[in-house]
Coordinates of C-alpha atoms in Angstrom, one line a residue:
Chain A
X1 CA -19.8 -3.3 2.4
X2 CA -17.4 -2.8 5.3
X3 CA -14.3 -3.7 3.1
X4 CA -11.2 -4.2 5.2
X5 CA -11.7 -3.8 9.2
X6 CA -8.8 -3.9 11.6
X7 CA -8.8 -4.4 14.9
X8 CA -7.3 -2.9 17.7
X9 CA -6.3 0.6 16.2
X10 CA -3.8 1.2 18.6
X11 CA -1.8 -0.9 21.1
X12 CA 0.4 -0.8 23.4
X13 CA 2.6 -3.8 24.5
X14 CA 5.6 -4.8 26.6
X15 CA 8.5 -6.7 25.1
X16 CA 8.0 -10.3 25.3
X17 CA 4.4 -9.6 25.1
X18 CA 2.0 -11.9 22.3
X19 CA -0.7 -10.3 20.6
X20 CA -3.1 -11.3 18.0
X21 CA -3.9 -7.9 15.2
X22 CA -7.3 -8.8 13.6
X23 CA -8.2 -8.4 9.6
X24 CA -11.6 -9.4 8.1
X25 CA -12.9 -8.2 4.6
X26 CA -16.0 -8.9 3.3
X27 CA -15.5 -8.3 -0.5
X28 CA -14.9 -12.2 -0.8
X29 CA -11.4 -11.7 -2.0
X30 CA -9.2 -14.5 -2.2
X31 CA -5.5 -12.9 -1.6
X32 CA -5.3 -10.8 1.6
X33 CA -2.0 -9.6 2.8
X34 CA -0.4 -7.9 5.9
X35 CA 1.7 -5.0 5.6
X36 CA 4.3 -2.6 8.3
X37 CA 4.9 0.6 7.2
X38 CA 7.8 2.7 8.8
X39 CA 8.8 6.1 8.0
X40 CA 10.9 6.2 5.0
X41 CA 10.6 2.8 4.0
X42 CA 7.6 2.6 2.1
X43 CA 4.7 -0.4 2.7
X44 CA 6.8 -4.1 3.2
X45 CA 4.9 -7.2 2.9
X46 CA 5.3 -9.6 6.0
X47 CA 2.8 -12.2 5.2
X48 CA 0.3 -13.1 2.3
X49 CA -2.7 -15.5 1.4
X50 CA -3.9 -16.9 -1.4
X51 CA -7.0 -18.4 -0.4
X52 CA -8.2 -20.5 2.7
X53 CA -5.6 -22.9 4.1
X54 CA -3.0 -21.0 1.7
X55 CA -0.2 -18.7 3.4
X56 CA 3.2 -17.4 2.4
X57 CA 6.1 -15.4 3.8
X58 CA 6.0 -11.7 2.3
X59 CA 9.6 -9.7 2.5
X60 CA 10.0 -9.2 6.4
X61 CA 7.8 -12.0 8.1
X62 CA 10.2 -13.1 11.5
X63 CA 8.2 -12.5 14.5
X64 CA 5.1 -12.6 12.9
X65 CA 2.7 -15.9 12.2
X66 CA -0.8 -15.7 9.8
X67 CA -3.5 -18.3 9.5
X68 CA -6.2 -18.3 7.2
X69 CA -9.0 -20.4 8.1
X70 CA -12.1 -18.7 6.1
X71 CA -11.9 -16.5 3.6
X72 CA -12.6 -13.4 5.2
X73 CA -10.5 -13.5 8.3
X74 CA -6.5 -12.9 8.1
X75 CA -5.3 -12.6 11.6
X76 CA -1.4 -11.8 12.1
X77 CA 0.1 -13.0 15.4
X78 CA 3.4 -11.3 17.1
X79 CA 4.8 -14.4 19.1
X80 CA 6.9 -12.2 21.2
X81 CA 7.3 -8.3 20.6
X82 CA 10.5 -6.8 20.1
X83 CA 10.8 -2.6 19.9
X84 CA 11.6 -3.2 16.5
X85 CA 8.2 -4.6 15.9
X86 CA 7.0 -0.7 16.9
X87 CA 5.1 0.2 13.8
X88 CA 1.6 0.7 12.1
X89 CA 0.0 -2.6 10.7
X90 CA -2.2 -2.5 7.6
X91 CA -3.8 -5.5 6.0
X92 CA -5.2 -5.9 2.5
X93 CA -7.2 -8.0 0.1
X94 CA -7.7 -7.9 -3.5
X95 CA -9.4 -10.5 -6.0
X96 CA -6.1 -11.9 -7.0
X97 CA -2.6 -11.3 -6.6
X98 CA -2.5 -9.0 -9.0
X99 CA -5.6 -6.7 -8.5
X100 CA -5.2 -3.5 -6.7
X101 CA -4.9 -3.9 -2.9
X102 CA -7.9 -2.6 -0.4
X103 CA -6.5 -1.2 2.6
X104 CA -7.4 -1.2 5.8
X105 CA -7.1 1.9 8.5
X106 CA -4.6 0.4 10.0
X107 CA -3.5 -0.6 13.3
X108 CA -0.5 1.6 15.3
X109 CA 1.5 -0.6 17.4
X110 CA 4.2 0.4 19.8
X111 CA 6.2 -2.3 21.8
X112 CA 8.2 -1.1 24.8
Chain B
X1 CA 12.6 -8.1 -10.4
X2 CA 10.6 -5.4 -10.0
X3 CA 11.0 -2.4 -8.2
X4 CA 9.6 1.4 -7.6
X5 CA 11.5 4.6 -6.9
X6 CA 9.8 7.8 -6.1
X7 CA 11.5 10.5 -6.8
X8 CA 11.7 13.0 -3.7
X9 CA 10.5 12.4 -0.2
X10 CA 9.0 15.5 0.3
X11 CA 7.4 18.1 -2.4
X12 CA 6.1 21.2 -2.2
X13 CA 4.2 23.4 -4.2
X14 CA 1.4 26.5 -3.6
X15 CA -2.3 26.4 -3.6
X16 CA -3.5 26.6 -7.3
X17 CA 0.3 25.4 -8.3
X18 CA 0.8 22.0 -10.9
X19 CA 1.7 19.2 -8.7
X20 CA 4.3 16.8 -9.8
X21 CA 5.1 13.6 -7.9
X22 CA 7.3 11.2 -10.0
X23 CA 8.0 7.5 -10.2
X24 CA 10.1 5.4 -12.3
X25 CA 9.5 2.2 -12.5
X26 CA 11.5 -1.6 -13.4
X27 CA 10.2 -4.8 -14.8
X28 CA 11.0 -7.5 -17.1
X29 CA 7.2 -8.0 -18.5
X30 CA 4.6 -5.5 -18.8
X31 CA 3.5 -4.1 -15.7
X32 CA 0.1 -3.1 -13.9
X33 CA 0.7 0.4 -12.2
X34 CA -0.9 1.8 -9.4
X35 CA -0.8 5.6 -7.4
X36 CA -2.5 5.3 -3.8
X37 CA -2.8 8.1 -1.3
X38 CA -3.0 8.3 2.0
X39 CA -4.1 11.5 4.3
X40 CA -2.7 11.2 8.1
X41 CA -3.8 8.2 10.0
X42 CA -5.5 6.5 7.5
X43 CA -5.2 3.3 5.1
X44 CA -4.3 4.1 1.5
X45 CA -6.4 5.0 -0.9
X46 CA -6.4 3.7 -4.5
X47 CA -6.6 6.8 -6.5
X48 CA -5.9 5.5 -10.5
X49 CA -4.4 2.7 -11.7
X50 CA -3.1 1.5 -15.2
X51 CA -3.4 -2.0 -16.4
X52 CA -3.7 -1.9 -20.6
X53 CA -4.9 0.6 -23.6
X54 CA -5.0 3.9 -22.4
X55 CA -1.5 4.8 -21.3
X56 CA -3.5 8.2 -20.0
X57 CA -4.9 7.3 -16.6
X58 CA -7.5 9.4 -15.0
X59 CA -8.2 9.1 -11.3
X60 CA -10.4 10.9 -8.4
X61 CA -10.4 13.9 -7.0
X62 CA -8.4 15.6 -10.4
X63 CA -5.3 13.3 -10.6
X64 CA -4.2 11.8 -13.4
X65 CA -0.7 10.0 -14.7
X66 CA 0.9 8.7 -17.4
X67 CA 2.2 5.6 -18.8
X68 CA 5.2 6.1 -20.8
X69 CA 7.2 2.7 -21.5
X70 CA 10.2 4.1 -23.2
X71 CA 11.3 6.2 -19.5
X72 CA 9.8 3.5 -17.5
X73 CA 8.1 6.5 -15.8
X74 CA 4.5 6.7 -14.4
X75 CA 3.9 10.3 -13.3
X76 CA 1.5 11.9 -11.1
X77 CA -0.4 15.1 -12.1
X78 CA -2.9 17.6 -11.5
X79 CA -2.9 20.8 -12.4
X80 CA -4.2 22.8 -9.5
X81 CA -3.4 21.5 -6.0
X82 CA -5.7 22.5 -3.5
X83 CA -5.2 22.3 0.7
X84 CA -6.9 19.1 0.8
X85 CA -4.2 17.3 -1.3
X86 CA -2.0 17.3 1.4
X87 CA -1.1 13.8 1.9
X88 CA 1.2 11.0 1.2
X89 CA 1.4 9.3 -2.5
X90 CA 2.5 6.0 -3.1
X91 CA 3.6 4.9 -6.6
X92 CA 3.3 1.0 -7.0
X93 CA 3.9 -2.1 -9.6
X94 CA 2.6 -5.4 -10.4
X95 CA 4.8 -7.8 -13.0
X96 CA 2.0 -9.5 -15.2
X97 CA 3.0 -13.1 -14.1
X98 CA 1.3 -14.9 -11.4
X99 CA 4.5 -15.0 -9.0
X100 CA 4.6 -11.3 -8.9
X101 CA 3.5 -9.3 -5.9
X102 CA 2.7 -5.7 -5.2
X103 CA 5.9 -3.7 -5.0
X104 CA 5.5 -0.1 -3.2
X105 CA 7.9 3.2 -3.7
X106 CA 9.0 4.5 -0.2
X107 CA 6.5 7.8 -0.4
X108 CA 6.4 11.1 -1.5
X109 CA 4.8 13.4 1.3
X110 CA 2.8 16.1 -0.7
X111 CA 2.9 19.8 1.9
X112 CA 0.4 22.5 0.2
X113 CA 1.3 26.1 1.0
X114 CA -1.6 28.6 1.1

């Protein structure tokens, strides 16, 4: 198994820019999630699923959008990056909102 | 609610030394509890978790913690560090209710010193 992929690792983007961060697992989990983690402040949720068709705002979600079509895809979508969005991106599944969460490596974004 | 506090941002100890990284812990049901790790530019790492019985939790590479209600605490140990333990240690907390979510402390960065 693969487990969680992310795609790109790193990006660059101007401000204003859109840009789509890709998450796929392949452990058929049903809850995936999409973390930002900045210095000092630990991991903060910005968006979760449930299942397929099922999303729901984590603790920081403005600017961000998710969409869960299939099981095994979780993409999170920045409408319009702002410098504050600068950060590294880590998604997340687990068989059900309370198992143990399977990272991702990550994806480091900085906006400009 | 729930919530995680680790204990110091930064610790550091000598190779061969007892390594210590603390967390406390709050929630109004019984919790699931969780200490990940996470070596520089990487995704975490799930290295032990506690869920029921044992409140003794053994994990990989020599770690192990400890569930202790009455302080609310959930400690991280192992006795001898070595280089490659450098890294960063998240504590973290699940409420056993279906609303709950993942909570994470804010990190403890772990320096070894030869």
């Amino acid at each position: 198994n693969a487990g969680v992929t992310q795609t790109p690792k790193f990006q660059v983007l101007k401000t204003g820019q859109s840009m789509t961060l890709q998450c796929a697992q392949d452990m058929n989990h049903e809850y995936m999630s999409w973390y930002r983690q900045d210095p000092g402040m630990g991991l903060r949720l910005i968006h979760y699923s449930v299942g397929a068709g099922i999303t729901d705002q984590g603790e920081v979600p403005n600017g961000y959008n998710v969409s869960r079509s299939t099981t095994e895809d979780f993409p999170l979508r920045l409408l319009s990056a702002a410098p504050s969005q600068t950060s590294v991106y880590f998604c997340a599944s687990s068989y059900s909102i309370q198992g143990e969460p399977y990272f991702g490596p990550g994806t480091r974004l900085t906006v400009l | 609610a729930q919530s995680v506090t680790q204990l110091g941002s930064h610790v550091s100890v000598s190779e061969g030394a007892l390594v210590l990284l603390r967390c406390n812990y709050s929630s109004s049901v019984p919790p699931y509890l969780f200490w990940y790790v996470q070596y520089p530019n990487q995704g975490l790492q799930l290295l032990l978790k506690y869920t029921t019985g044992a409140t003794l939790v053994k994990g990989i590479n020599g770690f192990e913690a400890e569930f202790k209600k009455s302080e609310t605490s959930f400690h991280l140990t192992k006795p001898s560090a070595h280089m490659s333990d450098a890294a960063e240690y998240f504590c973290a907390v699940i409420s056993y209710s279906s609303a709950s979510k993942i909570i994470f402390g804010s990190g403890t960065r772990l320096s070894i010193r030869p």
